[in-house]
Every structure is written in structure tokens, then in C-alpha cells.
Amino acid sequence: MRLLYFAWLRAKIGIGHEEVEVPDHVRDVAGLLAWLKSRGPGYAEALADLRVVRTAVNQAYVKPDHPVGRDDEVALFPPVTGG
Amino acid sequence: MRLLYFAWLRAKIGIGHEEVEVPDHVRDVAGLLAWLKSRGPGYAEALADLRVVRTAVNQAYVKPDHPVGRDDEVALFPPVTGG
Amino acid sequence: MTIRVEAADFDPGAELAALTRGKPGIGGLVSFVGLVRDLAGETPIAALTLEHYPGMTERQLGELEAEANRRWPLDATLIIHRVGRLEPGDRIVLVAVASAHRDAAFDACRFLIDWLKTRAPFWKMEETSDGPRWVVARAEDDAAAAHWLEHTG
Amino acid sequence: MTIRVEAADFDPGAELAALTRGKPGIGGLVSFVGLVRDLAGETPIAALTLEHYPGMTERQLGELEAEANRRWPLDATLIIHRVGRLEPGDRIVLVAVASAHRDAAFDACRFLIDWLKTRAPFWKMEETSDGPRWVVARAEDDAAAAHWLEHTG
């Protein structure tokens, strides 16, 4: 699975993107976020308040119950502030 | 009194402006319009339907009961169509 | 807070750049450009001639600008309206409003063009294949302007 | 129906002229230009850096443009959004909409910038005298975007 991080999520996690092998029990966005939190203090800090984390799967906004699989591109980022 | 005519009112009356001596009984816009109608067929035609005639006295929109005097600039024109 | 009535064409890019130059508090700039259309309903239009009432025009536009500035916190406003003969595709009018916030800029720009269309003494004569004809005021324009009497954005 | 995301500045006058060229059915052209402000609240801002999600940005903006064209009869739309480091007074974004009628152009332009601000994956980092900080999304922007869910102009 390809993971992308933007803005302060990228800064806290320390990288902009990575390829990961997720465990079999990770089936949806909520499961993915829970697993990521366990991967280190940067992840835990970035994902401490999920109210300010948005998720896109394959470049479309999704909700926590959206399924994720090994071929997906999953992006995590704060609420957008362009324009 | 200085009178100004615009758009199709100017075309029907045949002139863009004139200086007139109005009779003493003409005290307001309604009286002025009634008097002007009597001045010839062009005036009568231009002022036949007063619903489509707007009046400005000294460059401000006024209603038929607005007073007019010899030193005023009075303009007659159709509803505006700029922009 | 600039108003110009002129026969010459204007350059929207240069006008917009000048409006915001040296004012770094401006966050949003909304502009409206009105253009001569080639059709009026289904009638082809070869040209328009715009007539106005010099003096009253500037006075009415000045009052509209002052009213917009009373209603919204604006950093800059600009109204340019052309007169004379114009052809399809030609620019007729530019209304531009700059503000710290986009909502104020949008509301004020729309207010200015809505009221300009019903209050500023301009008249259009169209040249058609049946000859010239004066444009009739649109009831929708009156409704758009009246909206602002009840509504302060 | 053009979308561009780029570091370079744009020329609003040239962009607006290109948008309407050769389309004499256009009666109104509404544009919004967003600029970098020198203050965020009361904090002086030295610069902004704009980051985005390449690919998703263009996809989201394309969906917004398609939605605007479903809702209103439009002749042309344009969205340009800059990325990278920008200073106060610099242009950030241009949204322009042309239509036969001004109401459609105003509504669609406002719809596009409202939704862009809440859906397009851009993020701003401000440089202040206290160091860099990420801009926090505004509740007003969510409200402005939500308005269009109930309202078709």
C-alpha cells in the first residue's frame, strides 16, 4: 500500500510517502489509522486527534469505514486551506 | 428651466435639450409632463405612456409630485439599460 | 474608489493590478466584466450604441460606490463604463471590488452591477438587420436590484 | 474548462481575455483573485508556502468544474492555483467564469472558490516572526461550502 502524508502530518511523521505492507487485519481506513499509530511516536503524535485528519483513498475523500487494500494509494492530511 | 431628453424620448421629441419658460401653473413634475405633452406631436408621442418615463431633477431621481422651478435641470428618459 | 465613463476600451488586467497595488491587506478581488453579446434573444446584433447622461451618471455611480462602502468593509472599488458604439465581444463595463475577505468582495461587486443596471443613466441602442432599436429594461434587473433593499449580504 | 496548478505567477488580464476570445455569446465574466495578505489576524506574515497533493488536486478541481457546469449554463471556466513560496500581495488563485448571464457567472464563481477552499488538497504554511506555522481551516469556509448543498443559486 502506498501512503502519502501532507502538511503537518508529513512534518510530524517525518516523511512524505512510503510503501507499507499492512497486516491482514487492517481492512478499512479506521483500522489503518489504528495500526499506523502503533508504528512510532511521530505517527502517534500526528494521529492523536483524528478529528483533524482527512483521508483520501485513490485521490477521493473517504470515511473511516472505507475499505483499503494493498494496491491502494492512501493519503492522510489536515483539513485543506488553499484558495 | 433646462430640459434634457435621452434615448427614444430624445429621438421622438427630436432634440436632446432645450431651455423653456414654463407657465406659472406648472409646479411639479406631473404638471411639467402634462404641459410638455401639449407642445406638439413629438412630445405627445414620447410622453404617451408615462409608466416608461423616468424623471430626474438636478440629476437625482424624483417622483411625479416633486416640485420643479425655473432654475432646475429636468431630465426625461426611459428605464435605464446600461451595464 | 474610482469611477470612469469613457469611449475607450480598458485593460482589465492593468486595472485590477492597479487596484490592489501597495495594499497588502487585500485578500480577495472580485470583478465583473460585461461584454456585448452577438444575440439579443434570437436576433443577431451587429453593434450597440451606448448613450448616457453626463453628470448624473457619475453622480449615481458615486452614490452606489458610497453605499457599497457603507455596507461592506472594502479596500478598493472601481467602476468603468464605456459609451459610444461597441461591437459583439467588446467590453462594456468593469466593476471590481477588493476586500480583506472574499464574501464582502463578492457581495459588493454584485450589488454594484445590479444597482448600476437599474439606476445609472445609460441606454443601449441595438443595430439589427431590421434597423436600430432601443433596448427595453429587464424586469429581472429590477428584481436583482430590489433584492439588496432587503438584504445586506 | 481549464485547470492549472503551477508555481509561476499568472496574468489575470491575459487569462480573462483568452477565456472569452471568439465566444460572442458571453455576456458576463466574473473572476475572483485571491491574494496573500500581510496579516493573519494580528500576526504579520512574511510569506506563505503552499503545498498540494498532485493528482488529487487536479481531480478534485475537475470535479468542481464539472459540478458547476451541471448547475449553471456556463460558456467557460478557469481555475489557476499557485503552489510554492508566495509573499504578501502575491496572487494565489484565479477563478473565472463566463456565461451569457451574469447571475450564473456570479453564482458559479462563488461556488467554485467556496468549494475549492474546502475540498481541493492545498495547505498553507505561514512564516511569522515566531517561526513557521500551518494555517488552520476556517469554520466559515465549511459553512460557505455547505451552503451550496442546499442551494442551487
PDB file of C-alpha atoms in Angstrom, chain A:
ATOM      1  CA  MET A   1       0.000   0.000   0.000  1.00  0.00           C
ATOM      2  CA  ARG A   2       1.240   3.459  -0.869  1.00  0.00           C
ATOM      3  CA  LEU A   3       0.838   6.019   1.932  1.00  0.00           C
ATOM      4  CA  LEU A   4       1.096   9.793   1.487  1.00  0.00           C
ATOM      5  CA  TYR A   5       1.266  12.441   4.228  1.00  0.00           C
ATOM      6  CA  PHE A   6       0.781  16.172   3.779  1.00  0.00           C
ATOM      7  CA  ALA A   7       1.260  19.427   5.715  1.00  0.00           C
ATOM      8  CA  TRP A   8       1.787  18.961   9.469  1.00  0.00           C
ATOM      9  CA  LEU A   9       1.049  15.246   9.217  1.00  0.00           C
ATOM     10  CA  ARG A  10       4.061  14.955   6.928  1.00  0.00           C
ATOM     11  CA  ALA A  11       6.135  17.109   9.291  1.00  0.00           C
ATOM     12  CA  LYS A  12       5.219  15.045  12.368  1.00  0.00           C
ATOM     13  CA  ILE A  13       5.620  11.657  10.705  1.00  0.00           C
ATOM     14  CA  GLY A  14       8.838  12.858   9.121  1.00  0.00           C
ATOM     15  CA  ILE A  15       8.313  11.529   5.601  1.00  0.00           C
ATOM     16  CA  GLY A  16       6.035  12.462   2.709  1.00  0.00           C
ATOM     17  CA  HIS A  17       5.307   8.980   1.463  1.00  0.00           C
ATOM     18  CA  GLU A  18       6.122   5.338   1.992  1.00  0.00           C
ATOM     19  CA  GLU A  19       5.232   1.871   0.749  1.00  0.00           C
ATOM     20  CA  VAL A  20       3.967  -0.392   3.534  1.00  0.00           C
ATOM     21  CA  GLU A  21       2.860  -3.986   3.963  1.00  0.00           C
ATOM     22  CA  VAL A  22      -0.193  -3.743   6.179  1.00  0.00           C
ATOM     23  CA  PRO A  23      -1.232  -6.654   8.423  1.00  0.00           C
ATOM     24  CA  ASP A  24      -4.147  -8.763   7.237  1.00  0.00           C
ATOM     25  CA  HIS A  25      -6.451  -7.478   9.986  1.00  0.00           C
ATOM     26  CA  VAL A  26      -6.305  -3.959   8.511  1.00  0.00           C
ATOM     27  CA  ARG A  27      -9.401  -3.849   6.314  1.00  0.00           C
ATOM     28  CA  ASP A  28     -10.557  -0.244   6.385  1.00  0.00           C
ATOM     29  CA  VAL A  29      -9.369   3.315   6.967  1.00  0.00           C
ATOM     30  CA  ALA A  30     -10.095   3.200  10.700  1.00  0.00           C
ATOM     31  CA  GLY A  31      -8.073   0.007  11.023  1.00  0.00           C
ATOM     32  CA  LEU A  32      -5.237   1.502   9.019  1.00  0.00           C
ATOM     33  CA  LEU A  33      -5.086   4.608  11.234  1.00  0.00           C
ATOM     34  CA  ALA A  34      -5.088   2.499  14.401  1.00  0.00           C
ATOM     35  CA  TRP A  35      -2.235   0.365  13.056  1.00  0.00           C
ATOM     36  CA  LEU A  36      -0.231   3.415  11.923  1.00  0.00           C
ATOM     37  CA  LYS A  37      -0.456   4.962  15.422  1.00  0.00           C
ATOM     38  CA  SER A  38       1.394   1.943  16.767  1.00  0.00           C
ATOM     39  CA  ARG A  39       4.334   2.425  14.409  1.00  0.00           C
ATOM     40  CA  GLY A  40       6.156   5.098  16.445  1.00  0.00           C
ATOM     41  CA  PRO A  41       5.908   8.376  18.336  1.00  0.00           C
ATOM     42  CA  GLY A  42       5.766  10.515  15.157  1.00  0.00           C
ATOM     43  CA  TYR A  43       2.760   8.544  13.897  1.00  0.00           C
ATOM     44  CA  ALA A  44       1.135   8.589  17.325  1.00  0.00           C
ATOM     45  CA  GLU A  45       1.510  12.346  17.584  1.00  0.00           C
ATOM     46  CA  ALA A  46       0.319  13.007  14.017  1.00  0.00           C
ATOM     47  CA  LEU A  47      -2.763  10.827  14.519  1.00  0.00           C
ATOM     48  CA  ALA A  48      -3.569  11.800  18.114  1.00  0.00           C
ATOM     49  CA  ASP A  49      -6.683  13.770  17.156  1.00  0.00           C
ATOM     50  CA  LEU A  50      -8.450  12.118  14.237  1.00  0.00           C
ATOM     51  CA  ARG A  51     -10.998  14.942  14.059  1.00  0.00           C
ATOM     52  CA  VAL A  52      -8.353  16.942  12.190  1.00  0.00           C
ATOM     53  CA  VAL A  53      -7.209  14.148   9.899  1.00  0.00           C
ATOM     54  CA  ARG A  54      -8.761  13.701   6.469  1.00  0.00           C
ATOM     55  CA  THR A  55      -8.283  10.563   4.398  1.00  0.00           C
ATOM     56  CA  ALA A  56      -8.327  10.039   0.655  1.00  0.00           C
ATOM     57  CA  VAL A  57      -8.178   6.615  -0.983  1.00  0.00           C
ATOM     58  CA  ASN A  58      -7.064   6.697  -4.605  1.00  0.00           C
ATOM     59  CA  GLN A  59      -7.426  10.505  -4.549  1.00  0.00           C
ATOM     60  CA  ALA A  60     -11.046  10.610  -3.423  1.00  0.00           C
ATOM     61  CA  TYR A  61     -12.242  11.603   0.070  1.00  0.00           C
ATOM     62  CA  VAL A  62     -13.435   8.646   2.134  1.00  0.00           C
ATOM     63  CA  LYS A  63     -14.873   7.922   5.580  1.00  0.00           C
ATOM     64  CA  PRO A  64     -13.319   5.700   8.282  1.00  0.00           C
ATOM     65  CA  ASP A  65     -15.287   2.626   7.203  1.00  0.00           C
ATOM     66  CA  HIS A  66     -13.975   2.782   3.627  1.00  0.00           C
ATOM     67  CA  PRO A  67     -12.100  -0.433   2.705  1.00  0.00           C
ATOM     68  CA  VAL A  68      -8.375  -0.301   1.944  1.00  0.00           C
ATOM     69  CA  GLY A  69      -6.256  -2.872   0.131  1.00  0.00           C
ATOM     70  CA  ARG A  70      -2.643  -3.499  -0.846  1.00  0.00           C
ATOM     71  CA  ASP A  71      -2.956  -1.735  -4.228  1.00  0.00           C
ATOM     72  CA  ASP A  72      -4.477   1.448  -2.868  1.00  0.00           C
ATOM     73  CA  GLU A  73      -2.950   4.899  -2.591  1.00  0.00           C
ATOM     74  CA  VAL A  74      -4.000   6.255   0.815  1.00  0.00           C
ATOM     75  CA  ALA A  75      -3.332   9.882   1.750  1.00  0.00           C
ATOM     76  CA  LEU A  76      -3.629  11.447   5.228  1.00  0.00           C
ATOM     77  CA  PHE A  77      -3.764  15.195   5.649  1.00  0.00           C
ATOM     78  CA  PRO A  78      -5.296  18.011   7.695  1.00  0.00           C
ATOM     79  CA  PRO A  79      -8.385  19.959   6.600  1.00  0.00           C
ATOM     80  CA  VAL A  80      -7.409  21.848   3.474  1.00  0.00           C
ATOM     81  CA  THR A  81      -6.503  25.554   3.487  1.00  0.00           C
ATOM     82  CA  GLY A  82      -5.995  26.568  -0.136  1.00  0.00           C
ATOM     83  CA  GLY A  83      -7.572  29.356  -2.151  1.00  0.00           C
TER      84      GLY A  83
END
